[in-house]
PDB file of C-alpha atoms in Angstrom:
ATOM      1  CA  MET G1181     -51.786 -40.993 -82.954  1.00 51.00           C
ATOM      2  CA  SER G1182     -48.973 -39.356 -81.110  1.00 57.00           C
ATOM      3  CA  LYS G1183     -48.451 -39.516 -77.374  1.00 57.00           C
ATOM      4  CA  GLY G1184     -49.405 -35.843 -76.894  1.00 56.00           C
ATOM      5  CA  LYS G1185     -52.844 -36.280 -78.465  1.00 58.00           C
ATOM      6  CA  ARG G1186     -53.521 -39.397 -76.413  1.00 57.00           C
ATOM      7  CA  ARG G1187     -52.707 -37.535 -73.204  1.00 58.00           C
ATOM      8  CA  GLN G1188     -55.035 -34.694 -74.143  1.00 60.00           C
ATOM      9  CA  LYS G1189     -57.906 -37.104 -74.714  1.00 59.00           C
ATOM     10  CA  LYS G1190     -57.139 -38.924 -71.486  1.00 60.00           C
ATOM     11  CA  ASN G1191     -57.014 -35.658 -69.507  1.00 61.00           C
ATOM     12  CA  LYS G1192     -60.297 -34.438 -71.029  1.00 62.00           C
ATOM     13  CA  GLY G1193     -61.988 -37.611 -69.845  1.00 63.00           C
ATOM     14  CA  ARG G1194     -60.716 -37.100 -66.321  1.00 70.00           C
ATOM     15  CA  LEU G1195     -62.065 -33.537 -65.978  1.00 76.00           C
ATOM     16  CA  TRP G1196     -65.763 -34.407 -66.099  1.00 80.00           C
ATOM     17  CA  PHE G1197     -65.760 -36.276 -62.754  1.00 80.00           C
ATOM     18  CA  PRO G1198     -64.481 -33.385 -60.592  1.00 80.00           C
ATOM     19  CA  MET G1199     -66.844 -30.976 -62.381  1.00 85.00           C
ATOM     20  CA  VAL G1200     -69.849 -33.208 -61.732  1.00 87.00           C
ATOM     21  CA  LEU G1201     -68.734 -33.671 -58.132  1.00 88.00           C
ATOM     22  CA  VAL G1202     -68.466 -29.894 -57.600  1.00 89.00           C
ATOM     23  CA  MET G1203     -71.919 -29.412 -59.128  1.00 92.00           C
ATOM     24  CA  ILE G1204     -73.454 -32.046 -56.851  1.00 93.00           C
ATOM     25  CA  VAL G1205     -71.821 -30.524 -53.780  1.00 93.00           C
ATOM     26  CA  GLY G1206     -73.115 -27.092 -54.827  1.00 93.00           C
ATOM     27  CA  ILE G1207     -76.655 -28.372 -55.310  1.00 93.00           C
ATOM     28  CA  VAL G1208     -76.603 -30.134 -51.931  1.00 93.00           C
ATOM     29  CA  ALA G1209     -75.240 -27.006 -50.214  1.00 93.00           C
ATOM     30  CA  PHE G1210     -77.906 -24.825 -51.845  1.00 92.00           C
ATOM     31  CA  SER G1211     -80.699 -27.242 -50.904  1.00 93.00           C
ATOM     32  CA  THR G1212     -79.436 -27.443 -47.340  1.00 93.00           C
ATOM     33  CA  GLY G1213     -79.306 -23.658 -47.079  1.00 91.00           C
ATOM     34  CA  MET G1214     -82.854 -23.278 -48.383  1.00 93.00           C
ATOM     35  CA  LYS G1215     -84.184 -25.939 -46.007  1.00 93.00           C
ATOM     36  CA  SER G1216     -82.340 -24.298 -43.113  1.00 94.00           C
ATOM     37  CA  ARG G1217     -83.935 -20.952 -43.948  1.00 94.00           C
ATOM     38  CA  ASP G1218     -87.397 -22.560 -44.117  1.00 94.00           C
ATOM     39  CA  LEU G1219     -86.855 -24.269 -40.765  1.00 94.00           C
ATOM     40  CA  LYS G1220     -85.784 -21.006 -39.130  1.00 94.00           C
ATOM     41  CA  THR G1221     -88.916 -19.296 -40.449  1.00 94.00           C
ATOM     42  CA  GLN G1222     -91.055 -22.139 -39.148  1.00 95.00           C
ATOM     43  CA  GLU G1223     -89.281 -22.017 -35.784  1.00 95.00           C
ATOM     44  CA  GLN G1224     -90.010 -18.296 -35.480  1.00 96.00           C
ATOM     45  CA  ALA G1225     -93.681 -18.932 -36.249  1.00 96.00           C
ATOM     46  CA  TYR G1226     -93.778 -21.599 -33.530  1.00 97.00           C
ATOM     47  CA  ILE G1227     -92.125 -19.254 -31.034  1.00 97.00           C
ATOM     48  CA  GLU G1228     -94.712 -16.554 -31.765  1.00 97.00           C
ATOM     49  CA  ARG G1229     -97.568 -19.058 -31.457  1.00 97.00           C
ATOM     50  CA  GLU G1230     -96.159 -20.324 -28.154  1.00 97.00           C
ATOM     51  CA  ALA G1231     -96.087 -16.749 -26.808  1.00 97.00           C
ATOM     52  CA  GLU G1232     -99.724 -16.249 -27.868  1.00 97.00           C
ATOM     53  CA  LEU G1233    -100.771 -19.477 -26.160  1.00 97.00           C
ATOM     54  CA  GLU G1234     -98.877 -18.568 -22.988  1.00 97.00           C
ATOM     55  CA  LYS G1235    -100.735 -15.244 -22.915  1.00 97.00           C
ATOM     56  CA  LEU G1236    -104.064 -17.040 -23.387  1.00 97.00           C
ATOM     57  CA  ILE G1237    -103.210 -19.439 -20.571  1.00 98.00           C
ATOM     58  CA  ASN G1238    -102.343 -16.546 -18.249  1.00 97.00           C
ATOM     59  CA  ASP G1239    -105.549 -14.715 -19.189  1.00 97.00           C
ATOM     60  CA  GLU G1240    -107.632 -17.806 -18.480  1.00 97.00           C
ATOM     61  CA  GLU G1241    -105.880 -18.370 -15.147  1.00 97.00           C
ATOM     62  CA  ASP G1242    -106.669 -14.765 -14.185  1.00 97.00           C
ATOM     63  CA  ARG G1243    -110.280 -15.231 -15.268  1.00 97.00           C
ATOM     64  CA  THR G1244    -110.527 -18.446 -13.239  1.00 97.00           C
ATOM     65  CA  LYS G1245    -109.266 -16.625 -10.155  1.00 97.00           C
ATOM     66  CA  GLU G1246    -111.797 -13.816 -10.680  1.00 96.00           C
ATOM     67  CA  LEU G1247    -114.606 -16.367 -11.034  1.00 96.00           C
ATOM     68  CA  GLU G1248    -113.510 -18.144  -7.857  1.00 96.00           C
ATOM     69  CA  ASP G1249    -113.469 -14.826  -5.992  1.00 95.00           C
ATOM     70  CA  ARG G1250    -116.911 -13.980  -7.405  1.00 93.00           C
ATOM     71  CA  LYS G1251    -118.209 -17.407  -6.335  1.00 93.00           C
ATOM     72  CA  LYS G1252    -117.029 -16.742  -2.768  1.00 93.00           C
ATOM     73  CA  TYR G1253    -118.611 -13.262  -2.784  1.00 92.00           C
ATOM     74  CA  VAL G1254    -121.956 -14.546  -4.103  1.00 92.00           C
ATOM     75  CA  GLY G1255    -122.241 -16.786  -1.048  1.00 89.00           C
ATOM     76  CA  THR G1256    -121.861 -13.920   1.436  1.00 92.00           C
ATOM     77  CA  LYS G1257    -124.623 -12.136   3.339  1.00 90.00           C
ATOM     78  CA  GLN G1258    -123.414  -8.809   1.909  1.00 91.00           C
ATOM     79  CA  TYR G1259    -124.123  -9.991  -1.663  1.00 91.00           C
ATOM     80  CA  ILE G1260    -127.578 -11.277  -0.752  1.00 88.00           C
ATOM     81  CA  GLU G1261    -128.483  -7.928   0.840  1.00 86.00           C
ATOM     82  CA  GLU G1262    -127.084  -6.051  -2.162  1.00 87.00           C
ATOM     83  CA  VAL G1263    -129.230  -8.049  -4.593  1.00 87.00           C
ATOM     84  CA  ALA G1264    -132.290  -7.689  -2.395  1.00 84.00           C
ATOM     85  CA  ARG G1265    -131.893  -3.899  -2.340  1.00 82.00           C
ATOM     86  CA  GLU G1266    -131.016  -3.350  -5.998  1.00 83.00           C
ATOM     87  CA  ARG G1267    -133.164  -5.897  -7.812  1.00 84.00           C
ATOM     88  CA  LEU G1268    -136.033  -6.557  -5.462  1.00 80.00           C
ATOM     89  CA  GLY G1269    -136.286  -3.146  -3.801  1.00 77.00           C
ATOM     90  CA  LEU G1270    -136.332  -4.633  -0.308  1.00 76.00           C
ATOM     91  CA  ILE G1271    -135.161  -2.774   2.783  1.00 78.00           C
ATOM     92  CA  ASP G1272    -134.304  -3.735   6.348  1.00 77.00           C
ATOM     93  CA  PRO G1273    -137.170  -3.407   8.856  1.00 78.00           C
ATOM     94  CA  ASP G1274    -135.442  -0.531  10.671  1.00 79.00           C
ATOM     95  CA  GLU G1275    -134.777   1.461   7.468  1.00 76.00           C
ATOM     96  CA  VAL G1276    -136.953   4.128   5.866  1.00 75.00           C
ATOM     97  CA  ARG G1277    -137.160   4.467   2.109  1.00 73.00           C
ATOM     98  CA  ILE G1278    -137.207   7.966   0.647  1.00 74.00           C
ATOM     99  CA  GLU G1279    -138.102   8.361  -3.008  1.00 75.00           C
ATOM    100  CA  ALA G1280    -137.996  11.491  -5.100  1.00 78.00           C
ATOM    101  CA  ASN G1281    -140.998  12.535  -7.186  1.00 79.00           C
ATOM    102  CA  ASN G1282    -140.147  13.392 -10.739  1.00 67.00           C
TER     103      ASN G1282
END
């Protein structure tokens, strides 16, 4: 075999390593990109869920405040008189009830 043919064979053997290395780097880069995209999608879903939960928390805090206000009102004399008039049909001793005939 001549020196030229030996060099060609030797050079052919050396080309496979860089090609394999480039392929591996490409596969790793592609996989990393795909995983990054998935993580960004998941992050967006978590951000949206967090906003929903914050809204629910605020709604429940508002509802709690309304219930506390209602609890205070229920204990007042004004509420007791209101219920007595509307539900029980009671009146104060110095009042006169006028009803319409239908």
